[in-house]
XYZ file of C-alpha atoms in Angstrom:
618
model
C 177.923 252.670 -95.003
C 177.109 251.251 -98.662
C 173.267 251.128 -98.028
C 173.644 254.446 -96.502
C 174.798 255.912 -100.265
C 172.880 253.279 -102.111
C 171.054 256.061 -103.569
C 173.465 258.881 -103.205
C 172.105 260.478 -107.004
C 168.063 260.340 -105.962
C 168.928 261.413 -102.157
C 171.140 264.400 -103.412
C 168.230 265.424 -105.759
C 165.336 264.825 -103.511
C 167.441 266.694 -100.449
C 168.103 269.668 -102.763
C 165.190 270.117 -104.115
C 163.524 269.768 -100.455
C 165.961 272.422 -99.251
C 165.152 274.823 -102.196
C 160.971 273.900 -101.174
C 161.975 274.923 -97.759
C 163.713 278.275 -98.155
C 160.853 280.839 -97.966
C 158.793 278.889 -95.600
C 161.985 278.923 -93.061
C 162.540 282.300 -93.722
C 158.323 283.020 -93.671
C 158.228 280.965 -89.890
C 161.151 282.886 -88.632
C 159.583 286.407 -89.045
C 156.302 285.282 -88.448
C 157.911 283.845 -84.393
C 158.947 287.642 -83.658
C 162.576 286.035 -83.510
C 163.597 286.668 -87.367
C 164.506 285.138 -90.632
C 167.671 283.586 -89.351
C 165.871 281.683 -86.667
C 163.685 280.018 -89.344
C 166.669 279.654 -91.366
C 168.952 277.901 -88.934
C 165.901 275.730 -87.410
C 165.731 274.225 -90.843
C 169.346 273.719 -91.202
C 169.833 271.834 -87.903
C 166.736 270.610 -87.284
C 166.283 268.959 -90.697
C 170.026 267.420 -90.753
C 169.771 266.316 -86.806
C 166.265 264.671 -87.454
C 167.465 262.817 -90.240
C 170.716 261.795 -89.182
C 169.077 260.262 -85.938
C 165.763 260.015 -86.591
C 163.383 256.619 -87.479
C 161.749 258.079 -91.094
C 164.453 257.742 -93.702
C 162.924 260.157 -96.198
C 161.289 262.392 -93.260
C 162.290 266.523 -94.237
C 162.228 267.948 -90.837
C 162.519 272.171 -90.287
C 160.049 274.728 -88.635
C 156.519 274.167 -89.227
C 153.122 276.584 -88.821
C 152.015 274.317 -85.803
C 155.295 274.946 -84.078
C 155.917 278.380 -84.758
C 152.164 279.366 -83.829
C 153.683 278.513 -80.381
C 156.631 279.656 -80.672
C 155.506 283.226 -81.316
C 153.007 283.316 -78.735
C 155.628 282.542 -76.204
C 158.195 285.127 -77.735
C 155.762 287.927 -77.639
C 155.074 286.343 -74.046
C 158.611 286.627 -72.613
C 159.744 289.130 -74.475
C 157.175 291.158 -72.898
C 157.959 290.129 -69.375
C 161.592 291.388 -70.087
C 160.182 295.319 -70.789
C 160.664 294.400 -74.741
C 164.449 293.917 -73.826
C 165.240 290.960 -76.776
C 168.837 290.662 -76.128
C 166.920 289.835 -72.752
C 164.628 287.594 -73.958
C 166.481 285.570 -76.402
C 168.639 283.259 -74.093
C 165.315 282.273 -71.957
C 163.517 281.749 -74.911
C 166.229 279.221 -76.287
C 166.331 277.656 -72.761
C 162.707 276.354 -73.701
C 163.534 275.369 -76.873
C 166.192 273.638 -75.798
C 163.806 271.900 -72.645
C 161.304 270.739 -75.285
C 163.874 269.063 -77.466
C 165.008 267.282 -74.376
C 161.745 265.989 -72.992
C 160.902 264.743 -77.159
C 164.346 262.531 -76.749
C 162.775 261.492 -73.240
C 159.402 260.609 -74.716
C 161.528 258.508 -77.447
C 163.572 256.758 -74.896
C 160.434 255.994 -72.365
C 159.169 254.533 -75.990
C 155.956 257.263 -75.891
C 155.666 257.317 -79.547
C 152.997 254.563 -80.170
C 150.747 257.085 -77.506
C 151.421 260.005 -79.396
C 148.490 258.781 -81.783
C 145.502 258.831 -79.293
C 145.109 262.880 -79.113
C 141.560 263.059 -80.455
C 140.958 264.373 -83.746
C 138.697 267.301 -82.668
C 141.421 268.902 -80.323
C 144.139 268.675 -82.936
C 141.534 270.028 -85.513
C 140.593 272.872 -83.512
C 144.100 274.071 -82.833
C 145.409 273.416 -86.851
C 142.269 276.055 -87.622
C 143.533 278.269 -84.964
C 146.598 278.495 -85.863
C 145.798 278.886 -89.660
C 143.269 281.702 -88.491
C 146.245 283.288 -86.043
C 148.878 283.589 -89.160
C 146.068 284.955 -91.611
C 144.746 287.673 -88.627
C 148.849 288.680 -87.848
C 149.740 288.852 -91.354
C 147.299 291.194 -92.250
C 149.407 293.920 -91.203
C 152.742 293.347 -92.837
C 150.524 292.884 -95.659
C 149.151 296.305 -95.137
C 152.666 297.417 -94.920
C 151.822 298.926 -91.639
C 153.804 298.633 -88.750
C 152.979 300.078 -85.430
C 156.360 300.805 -84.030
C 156.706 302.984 -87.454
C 153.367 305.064 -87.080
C 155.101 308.160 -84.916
C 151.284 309.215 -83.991
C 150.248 305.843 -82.383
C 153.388 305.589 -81.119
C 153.612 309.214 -79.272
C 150.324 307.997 -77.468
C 152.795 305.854 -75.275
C 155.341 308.580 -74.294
C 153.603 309.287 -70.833
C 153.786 305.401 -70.113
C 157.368 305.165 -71.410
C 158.378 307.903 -69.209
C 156.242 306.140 -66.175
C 158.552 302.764 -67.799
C 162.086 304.330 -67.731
C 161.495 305.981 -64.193
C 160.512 303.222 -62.921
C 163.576 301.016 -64.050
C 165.903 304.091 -62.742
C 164.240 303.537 -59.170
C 164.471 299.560 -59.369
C 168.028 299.731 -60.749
C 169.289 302.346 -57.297
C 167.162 300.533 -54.923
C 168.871 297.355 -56.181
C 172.193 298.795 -55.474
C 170.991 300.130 -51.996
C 171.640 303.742 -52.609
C 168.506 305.076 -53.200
C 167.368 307.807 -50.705
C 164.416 310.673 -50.797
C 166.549 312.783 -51.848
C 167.338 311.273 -55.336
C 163.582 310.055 -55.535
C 162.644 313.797 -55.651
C 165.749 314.519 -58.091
C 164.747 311.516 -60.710
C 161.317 312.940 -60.891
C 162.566 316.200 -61.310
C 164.320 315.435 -64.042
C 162.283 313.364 -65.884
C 161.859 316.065 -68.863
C 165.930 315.410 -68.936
C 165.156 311.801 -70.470
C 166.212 311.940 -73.877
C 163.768 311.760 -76.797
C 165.642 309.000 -78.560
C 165.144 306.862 -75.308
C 161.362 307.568 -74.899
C 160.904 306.603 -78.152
C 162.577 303.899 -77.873
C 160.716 302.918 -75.272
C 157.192 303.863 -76.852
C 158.106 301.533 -79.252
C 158.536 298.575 -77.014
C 155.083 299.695 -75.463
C 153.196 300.175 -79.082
C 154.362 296.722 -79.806
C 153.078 294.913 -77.035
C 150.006 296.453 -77.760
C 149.434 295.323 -81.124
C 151.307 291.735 -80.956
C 149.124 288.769 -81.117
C 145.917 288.318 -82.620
C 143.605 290.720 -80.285
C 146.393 293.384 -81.136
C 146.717 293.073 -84.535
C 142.578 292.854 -84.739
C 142.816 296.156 -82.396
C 145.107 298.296 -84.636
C 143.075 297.623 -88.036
C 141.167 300.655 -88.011
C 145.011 302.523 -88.082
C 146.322 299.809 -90.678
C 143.535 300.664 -93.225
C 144.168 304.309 -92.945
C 147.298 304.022 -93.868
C 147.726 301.400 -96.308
C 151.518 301.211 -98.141
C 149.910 300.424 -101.721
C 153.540 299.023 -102.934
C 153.257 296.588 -99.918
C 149.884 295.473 -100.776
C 150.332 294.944 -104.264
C 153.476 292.830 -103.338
C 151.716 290.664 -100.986
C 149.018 290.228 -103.343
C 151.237 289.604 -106.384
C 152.938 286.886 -103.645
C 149.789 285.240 -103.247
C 148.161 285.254 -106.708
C 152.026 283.013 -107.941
C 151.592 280.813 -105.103
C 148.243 279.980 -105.923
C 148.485 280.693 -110.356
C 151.642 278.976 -110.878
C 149.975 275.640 -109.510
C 147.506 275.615 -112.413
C 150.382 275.539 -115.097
C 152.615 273.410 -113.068
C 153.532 271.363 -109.710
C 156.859 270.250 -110.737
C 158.654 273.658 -109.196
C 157.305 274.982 -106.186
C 155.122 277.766 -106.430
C 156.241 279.282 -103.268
C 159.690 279.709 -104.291
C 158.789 281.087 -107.953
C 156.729 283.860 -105.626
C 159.800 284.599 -103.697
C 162.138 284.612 -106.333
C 159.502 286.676 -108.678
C 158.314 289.151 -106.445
C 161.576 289.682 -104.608
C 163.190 290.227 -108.068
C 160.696 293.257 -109.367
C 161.154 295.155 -105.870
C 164.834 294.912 -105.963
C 165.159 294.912 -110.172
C 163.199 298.713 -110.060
C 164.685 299.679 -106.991
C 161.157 300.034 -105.259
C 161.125 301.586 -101.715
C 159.854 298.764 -99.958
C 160.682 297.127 -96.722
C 163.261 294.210 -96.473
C 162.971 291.892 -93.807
C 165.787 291.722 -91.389
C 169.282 290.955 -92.528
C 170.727 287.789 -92.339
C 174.006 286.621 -91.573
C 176.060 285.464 -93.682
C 178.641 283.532 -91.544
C 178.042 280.400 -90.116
C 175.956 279.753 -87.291
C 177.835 280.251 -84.033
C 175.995 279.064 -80.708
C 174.547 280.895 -78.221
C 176.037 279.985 -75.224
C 174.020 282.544 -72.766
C 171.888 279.284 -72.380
C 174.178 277.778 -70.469
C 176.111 280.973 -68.584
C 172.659 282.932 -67.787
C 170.079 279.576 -67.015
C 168.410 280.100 -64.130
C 165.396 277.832 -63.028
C 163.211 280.543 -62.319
C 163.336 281.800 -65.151
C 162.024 279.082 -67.438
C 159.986 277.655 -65.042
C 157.211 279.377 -65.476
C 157.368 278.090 -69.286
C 157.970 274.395 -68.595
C 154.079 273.385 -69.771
C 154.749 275.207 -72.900
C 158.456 272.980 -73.485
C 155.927 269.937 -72.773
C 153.500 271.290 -75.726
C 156.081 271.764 -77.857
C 157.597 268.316 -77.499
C 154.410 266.982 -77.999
C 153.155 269.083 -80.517
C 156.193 268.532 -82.567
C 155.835 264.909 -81.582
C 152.273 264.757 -83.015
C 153.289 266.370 -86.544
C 156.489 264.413 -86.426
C 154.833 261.156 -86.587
C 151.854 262.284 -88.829
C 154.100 262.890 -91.673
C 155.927 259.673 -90.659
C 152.765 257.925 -91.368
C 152.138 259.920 -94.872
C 155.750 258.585 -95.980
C 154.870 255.616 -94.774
C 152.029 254.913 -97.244
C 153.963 256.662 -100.202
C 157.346 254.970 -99.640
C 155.482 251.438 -98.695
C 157.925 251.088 -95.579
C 157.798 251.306 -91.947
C 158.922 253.796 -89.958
C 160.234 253.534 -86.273
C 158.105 255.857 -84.323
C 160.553 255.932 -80.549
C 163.185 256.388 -83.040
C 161.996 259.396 -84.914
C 161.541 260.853 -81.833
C 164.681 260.858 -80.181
C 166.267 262.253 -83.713
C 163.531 265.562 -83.852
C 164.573 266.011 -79.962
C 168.186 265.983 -80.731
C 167.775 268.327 -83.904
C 165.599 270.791 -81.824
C 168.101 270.495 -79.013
C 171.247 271.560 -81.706
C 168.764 274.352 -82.962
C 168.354 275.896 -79.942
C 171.440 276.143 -79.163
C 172.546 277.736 -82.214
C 169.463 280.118 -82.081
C 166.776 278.710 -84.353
C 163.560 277.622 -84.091
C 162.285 274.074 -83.239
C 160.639 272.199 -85.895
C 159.058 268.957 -86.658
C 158.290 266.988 -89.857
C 157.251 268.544 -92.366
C 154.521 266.796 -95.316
C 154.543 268.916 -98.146
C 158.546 268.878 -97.692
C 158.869 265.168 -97.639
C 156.530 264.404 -100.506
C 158.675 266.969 -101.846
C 161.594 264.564 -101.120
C 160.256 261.305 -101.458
C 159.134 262.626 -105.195
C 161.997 263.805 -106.392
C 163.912 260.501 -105.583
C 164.997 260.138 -102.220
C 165.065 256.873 -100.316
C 167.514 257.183 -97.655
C 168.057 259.715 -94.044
C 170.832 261.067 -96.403
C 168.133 263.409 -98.365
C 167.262 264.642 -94.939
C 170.377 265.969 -94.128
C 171.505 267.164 -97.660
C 168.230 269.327 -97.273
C 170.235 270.839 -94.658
C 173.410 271.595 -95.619
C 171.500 273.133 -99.055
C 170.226 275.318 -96.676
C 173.518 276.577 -94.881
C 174.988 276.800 -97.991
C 172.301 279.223 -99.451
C 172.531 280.979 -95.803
C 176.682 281.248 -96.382
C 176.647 282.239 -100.120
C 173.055 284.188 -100.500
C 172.896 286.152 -96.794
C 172.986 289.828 -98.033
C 170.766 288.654 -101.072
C 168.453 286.921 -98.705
C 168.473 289.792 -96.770
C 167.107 291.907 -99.298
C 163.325 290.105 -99.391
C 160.474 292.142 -98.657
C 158.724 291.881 -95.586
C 155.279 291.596 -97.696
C 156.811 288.733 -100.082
C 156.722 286.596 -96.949
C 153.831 287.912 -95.429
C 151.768 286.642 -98.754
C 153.777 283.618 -98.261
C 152.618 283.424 -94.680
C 149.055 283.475 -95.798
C 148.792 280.817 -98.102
C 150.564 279.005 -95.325
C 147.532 279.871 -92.979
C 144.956 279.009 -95.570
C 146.512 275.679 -96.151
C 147.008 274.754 -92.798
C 143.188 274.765 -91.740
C 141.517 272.007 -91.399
C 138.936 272.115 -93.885
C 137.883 268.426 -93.922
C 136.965 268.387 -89.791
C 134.959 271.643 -90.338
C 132.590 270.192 -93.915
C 132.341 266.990 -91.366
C 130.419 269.637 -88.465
C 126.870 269.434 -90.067
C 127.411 265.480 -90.263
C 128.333 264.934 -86.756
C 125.196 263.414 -84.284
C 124.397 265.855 -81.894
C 124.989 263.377 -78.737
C 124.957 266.514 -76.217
C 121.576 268.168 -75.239
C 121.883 271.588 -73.341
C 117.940 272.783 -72.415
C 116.207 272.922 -75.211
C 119.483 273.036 -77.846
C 121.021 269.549 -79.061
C 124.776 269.477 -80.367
C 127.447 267.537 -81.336
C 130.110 267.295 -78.246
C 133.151 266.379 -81.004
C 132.121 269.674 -82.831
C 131.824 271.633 -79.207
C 135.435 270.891 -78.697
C 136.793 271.452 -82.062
C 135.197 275.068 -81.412
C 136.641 275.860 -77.869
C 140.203 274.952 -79.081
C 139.587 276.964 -82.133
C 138.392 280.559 -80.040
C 140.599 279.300 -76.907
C 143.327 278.938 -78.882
C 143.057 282.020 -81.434
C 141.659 284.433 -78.712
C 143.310 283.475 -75.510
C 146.372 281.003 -75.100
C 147.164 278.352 -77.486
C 148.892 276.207 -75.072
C 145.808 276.316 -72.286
C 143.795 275.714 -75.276
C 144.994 272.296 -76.283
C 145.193 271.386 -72.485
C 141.295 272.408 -71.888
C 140.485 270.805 -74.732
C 141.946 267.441 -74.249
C 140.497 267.509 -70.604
C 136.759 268.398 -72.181
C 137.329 265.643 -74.827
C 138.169 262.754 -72.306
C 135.525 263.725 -70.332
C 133.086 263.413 -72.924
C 134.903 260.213 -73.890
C 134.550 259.169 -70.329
C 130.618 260.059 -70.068
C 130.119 257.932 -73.771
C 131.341 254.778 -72.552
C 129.510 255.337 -69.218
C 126.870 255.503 -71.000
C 127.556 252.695 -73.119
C 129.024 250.319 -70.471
C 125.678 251.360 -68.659
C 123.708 249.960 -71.330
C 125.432 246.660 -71.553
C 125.566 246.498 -67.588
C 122.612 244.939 -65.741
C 121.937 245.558 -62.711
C 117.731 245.377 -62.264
C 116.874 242.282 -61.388
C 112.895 242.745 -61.672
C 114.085 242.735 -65.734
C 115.778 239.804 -66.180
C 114.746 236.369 -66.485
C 115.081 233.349 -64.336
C 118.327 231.571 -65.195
C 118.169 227.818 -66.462
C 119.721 226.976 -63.002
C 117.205 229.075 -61.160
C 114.085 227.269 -62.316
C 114.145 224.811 -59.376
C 115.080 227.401 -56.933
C 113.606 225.646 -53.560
C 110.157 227.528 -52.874
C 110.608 227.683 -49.176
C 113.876 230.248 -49.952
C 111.910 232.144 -52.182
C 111.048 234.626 -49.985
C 114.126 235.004 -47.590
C 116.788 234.816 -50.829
C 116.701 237.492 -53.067
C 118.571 236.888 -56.779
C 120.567 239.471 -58.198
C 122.462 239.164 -61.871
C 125.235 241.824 -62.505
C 126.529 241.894 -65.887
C 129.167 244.408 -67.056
C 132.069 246.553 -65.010
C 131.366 248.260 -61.935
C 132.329 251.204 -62.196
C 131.972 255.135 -62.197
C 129.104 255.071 -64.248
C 127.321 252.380 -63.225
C 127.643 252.855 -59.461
C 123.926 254.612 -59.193
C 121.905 251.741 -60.495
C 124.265 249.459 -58.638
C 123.247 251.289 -55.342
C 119.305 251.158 -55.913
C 119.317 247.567 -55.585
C 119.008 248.298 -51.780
C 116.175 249.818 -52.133
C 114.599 246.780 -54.324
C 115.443 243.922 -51.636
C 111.829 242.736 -49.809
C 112.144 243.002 -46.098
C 111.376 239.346 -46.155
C 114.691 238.359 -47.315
C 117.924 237.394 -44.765
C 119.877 236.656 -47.850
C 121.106 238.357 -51.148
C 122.727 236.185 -53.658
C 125.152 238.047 -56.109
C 125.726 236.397 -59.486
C 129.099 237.972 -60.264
C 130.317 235.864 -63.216
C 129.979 238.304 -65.783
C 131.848 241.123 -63.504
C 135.113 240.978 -64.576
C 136.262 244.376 -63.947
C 135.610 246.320 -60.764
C 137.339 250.101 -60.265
C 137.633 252.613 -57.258
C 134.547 253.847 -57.587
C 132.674 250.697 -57.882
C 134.444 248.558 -54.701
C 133.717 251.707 -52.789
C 129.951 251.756 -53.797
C 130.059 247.723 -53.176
C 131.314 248.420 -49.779
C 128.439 251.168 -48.741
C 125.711 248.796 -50.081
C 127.306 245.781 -47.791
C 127.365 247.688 -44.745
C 124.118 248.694 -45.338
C 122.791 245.100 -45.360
C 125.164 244.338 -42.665
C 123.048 246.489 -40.803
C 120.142 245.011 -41.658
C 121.035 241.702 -40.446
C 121.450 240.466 -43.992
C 124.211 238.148 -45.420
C 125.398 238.637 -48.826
C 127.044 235.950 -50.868
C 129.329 235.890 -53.773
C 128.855 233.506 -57.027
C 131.836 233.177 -59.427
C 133.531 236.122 -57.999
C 136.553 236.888 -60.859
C 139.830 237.397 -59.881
C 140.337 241.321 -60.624
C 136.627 242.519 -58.358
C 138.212 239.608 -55.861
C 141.562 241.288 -55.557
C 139.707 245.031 -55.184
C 138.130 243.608 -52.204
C 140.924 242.189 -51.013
C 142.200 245.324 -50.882
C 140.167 247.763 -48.755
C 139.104 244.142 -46.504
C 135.207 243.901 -47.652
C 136.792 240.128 -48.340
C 136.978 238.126 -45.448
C 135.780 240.483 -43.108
C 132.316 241.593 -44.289
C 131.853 238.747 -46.862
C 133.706 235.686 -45.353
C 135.321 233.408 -47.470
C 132.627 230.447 -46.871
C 130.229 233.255 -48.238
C 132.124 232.817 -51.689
C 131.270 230.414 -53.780
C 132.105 228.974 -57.598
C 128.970 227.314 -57.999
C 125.350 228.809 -58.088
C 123.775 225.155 -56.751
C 126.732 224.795 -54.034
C 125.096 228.699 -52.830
C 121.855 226.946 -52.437
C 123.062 224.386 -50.562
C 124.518 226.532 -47.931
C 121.929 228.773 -47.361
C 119.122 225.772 -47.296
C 121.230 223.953 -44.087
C 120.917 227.353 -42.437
C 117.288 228.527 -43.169
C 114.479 226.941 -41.101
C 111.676 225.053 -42.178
């Protein structure tokens, strides 16, 4: 307990100053999911003191990041659309999965996955930190614009026929489900669909136009309308937002630019009572959970979202351990990766549950920290209770932000959060990969699949495509390379020292063969041609298998064709030095003892010749 407030004065600092840093992000992330400020706002309260308190990085600042809530909002928008746009709907599925990937990271920390976690290749987690920072800048155009679809009554009347079709349609579901439907009403609901009122069509071409336009292909779609109907005040907040952020660095890094923006911006619109639009209000009470996880779970519900759970756990894993690594280098410690695992899986597990979003470590937050003097987990978890104590005295003042303040805070986020070093590196990379006549880099050809996958289609498919393309190409580069190193032409190599005084009358009935390298996969072609290379002279193929000392499926498969073949043929094979791992494949499947016997096998080259020279004739 002493070591734990060893540093009580720097942790209470460096936590409060982290929780002031982390403010209008939290608040920026939870708008920016589709779910709300408070969701950002109470992932960053739990998730940051959970993470701490059990996590393996002592100065680690943990809260919703743009990685996790590029996901997040693509699966909101998701499954809030399967539910007809019904949120209260929505919400306790899309907790259950927050909740499911906080319990898989505390799985992946207690199967000790965290020293894994590092392999994901650099061009698939390039790819998808571009996408994401090119997702936030193409959805935050609009707030930016000030225009919001559901708003625009003339886009939104051009759903009224489909909402109509919509609410029908839920009528008929809703009697057939209660068995009482009959021709009769069928004829009477249609009848009476100019009865529906126009509060409730609306309502429901609402839900409709914002379906539409959610997501990157929607926002891109509904441009044309945006920029027809810019709200000036909106832009010029935005802009104003973004020009701090980026200005106030230049004089000085010591307060956060982001929340001088916030503070700044949010002041003028509410100081000269502008008409501009807040973002939603916040409560002020504490957090209470949400305990339709538990009362409405249902399997089927959430399973079609499982492989999304298993991206965010590892996605939250992967930026977890990242900034582990950057704290690491500034704090001159060591951090415990299996550790820090099981503490962000517990304080996304505690989120959910309470409603917020699920985070991961975040860098700028724990420099942040680590800077302003903290040592210890107790900065971590200060951070957090800063937070729920701005939530429980500042709510209604919170509340009052515009919607365009964060959006311009959003931006910056989605310019920073590219990855500008992997795309200079592009026009550096060797072009390994030749298509026809064009020649390209295969690390660069991934980077750009995740990127469009992930922006224009799904950013969880995405990451998987792209790690499947990347090990292949991984896969097919040491083929290649193992292939080089293996050897298995005999017409090119050279007589070995003990193969000088071969006996001249086996010369022609004994045919040599080196092999040098794994058999494997990629090697199993020129493995197989040495059938073809064997003189119909010879009753006898000697295999030199000393420098074999790795054999996979492929490979004892291929061995096993290329044996019966000679078997066939009338001709004996024999094993020299035969390690124990090829051996043991062998073994296995039976090509040892009963296609190569066990007298064929032997640990000498000149105990080989001996055996084949009592059974040759003169």
């Amino acid at each position: 307990m002493k070591s734990f407030f060893s540093n009580f004065r720097g942790d209470a600092f460096g936590g409060v100053t982290a929780g002031i840093v982390a403010l209008p992000l939290a608040l920026a992330f939870g708008v920016s999911s589709g779910l709300g400020p408070t969701a950002g706002l109470y992932g960053a309260i739990f998730v940051g003191f959970f993470a701490a308190l059990f996590g393996g990085t002592n100065t680690q600042i943990s809260g919703p990041t743009a990685p996790m809530t590029a996901v997040c909002m693509v699966l909101v928008s998701g499954i809030i659309a399967v539910n007809d746009g019904d949120v209260n709907k929505a919400i306790p599925i899309i907790l259950s999965v927050f909740l499911l990937a906080g319990l898989i990271q505390v799985g992946f920390g207690v199967l000790g996955l965290g020293k894994y976690v590092k392999y994901i290749p650099y061009p698939v987690v390039s790819g998808f930190m571009t996408a994401i920072g090119v997702m936030i800048l193409i959805t935050q155009i609009l707030p930016s614009l000030g225009y919001y679809p559901k708003e625009d009554l003339d886009y939104v009347n051009q759903f009224k026929a489909e909402a109509e079709g919509v609410i029908i349609k839920e009528i008929l579901a809703d009697e057939a489900k209660d068995g009482i439907l009959v021709l009769k009403d069928f004829k009477e609901i249609l009848g009476n669909t100019g009865e529906f009122s126009e509060e409730q069509i609306l309502k429901e071409s609402q839900i409709l136009a914002a379906k539409e336009t959610s997501g990157v292909w929607g926002a891109i779609k509904s441009f044309p309308r945006a920029f027809q109907n810019i709200n000036w005040l909106e832009l010029i907040l935005a802009l104003g937002t973004i020009l701090i952020i980026y200005g106030f660095k230049l004089i000085t890094k010591a307060i956060p630019s982001t929340l001088v923006a916030l503070i700044v911006m949010s002041a003028i619109a509410i100081g000269f009572g502008l008409d501009y639009k807040p973002i939603e209000e916040i409560p002020s009470g504490f957090p209470v959970p949400n305990f339709e996880i538990f009362t409405s779970f249902s399997l089927s519900s959430i399973s079609p979202y499982i492989f999304t759970a298993f991206t965010l756990a590892l996605l939250g894993s992967i930026d977890s351990l990242l900034t582990s690594v950057v704290a690491d280098n500034i704090t001159k410690t060591q951090h415990k990766p299996n550790k820090e695992l099981i503490g962000q899986g517990v304080g996304n597990s505690v989120a959910a549950i309470f409603g917020g979003l699920p985070g991961a470590g975040a860098t700028i937050r724990t420099v942040v920290n680590i800077n302003s003097g903290g040592k210890t987990r107790l900065s971590g978890m200060i951070a957090g209770v800063m937070l729920l104590i701005i939530l429980l005295g500042l709510g209604p003042i919170a509340s009052q932000i515009p919607a365009a303040v964060l959006a311009g805070v959003l931006i910056t986020v989605g310019i920073g959060v590219m990855d500008y070093k992997g795309l200079r590196a592009i026009t550096g990379l060797p072009k390994d990969v030749k298509l026809g006549p064009f020649k390209f880099s295969s690390e660069a050809a991934v980077m750009f699949a995740v990127l469009l996958l992930a922006t224009f289609w799904n950013l969880v498919y995405a990451v998987a495509i792209g790690l499947v393309i990347e090990s292949l190409m991984f896969m097919k580069k040491i083929s290649d390379l193992t292939g080089e190193q293996s050897d298995v032409q005999p017409f090119k190599e050279k007589e070995w020292e003990n193969e000088i005084d071969f006996p001249e009358q086996l010369r022609e009935k004994v045919f040599v063969t080196h092999l040098k390298g794994p058999l494997f996969f990629g090697s199993i072609t020129d493995f197989l041609n040495l059938t073809s290379q064997i003189p119909e002279t010879a009753s006898y193929v000697i295999m030199r298998m000393g420098r074999v000392r790795h054999m996979d499926q492929s490979g004892v498969y291929a061995m096993e064709d290329m044996l019966r073949d000679l078997q066939k043929k009338n001709i004996k094979v024999l094993f020299v030095k035969l390690a124990s791992q090829p051996r043991f494949m062998m073994e296995r499947i039976d090509i040892i003892p009963y296609v190569v016997t066990e007298d064929q096998i032997f640990s000498k080259f000149g105990d080989c010749v001996k055996w084949i020279n009592k059974r040759v004739s003169p």
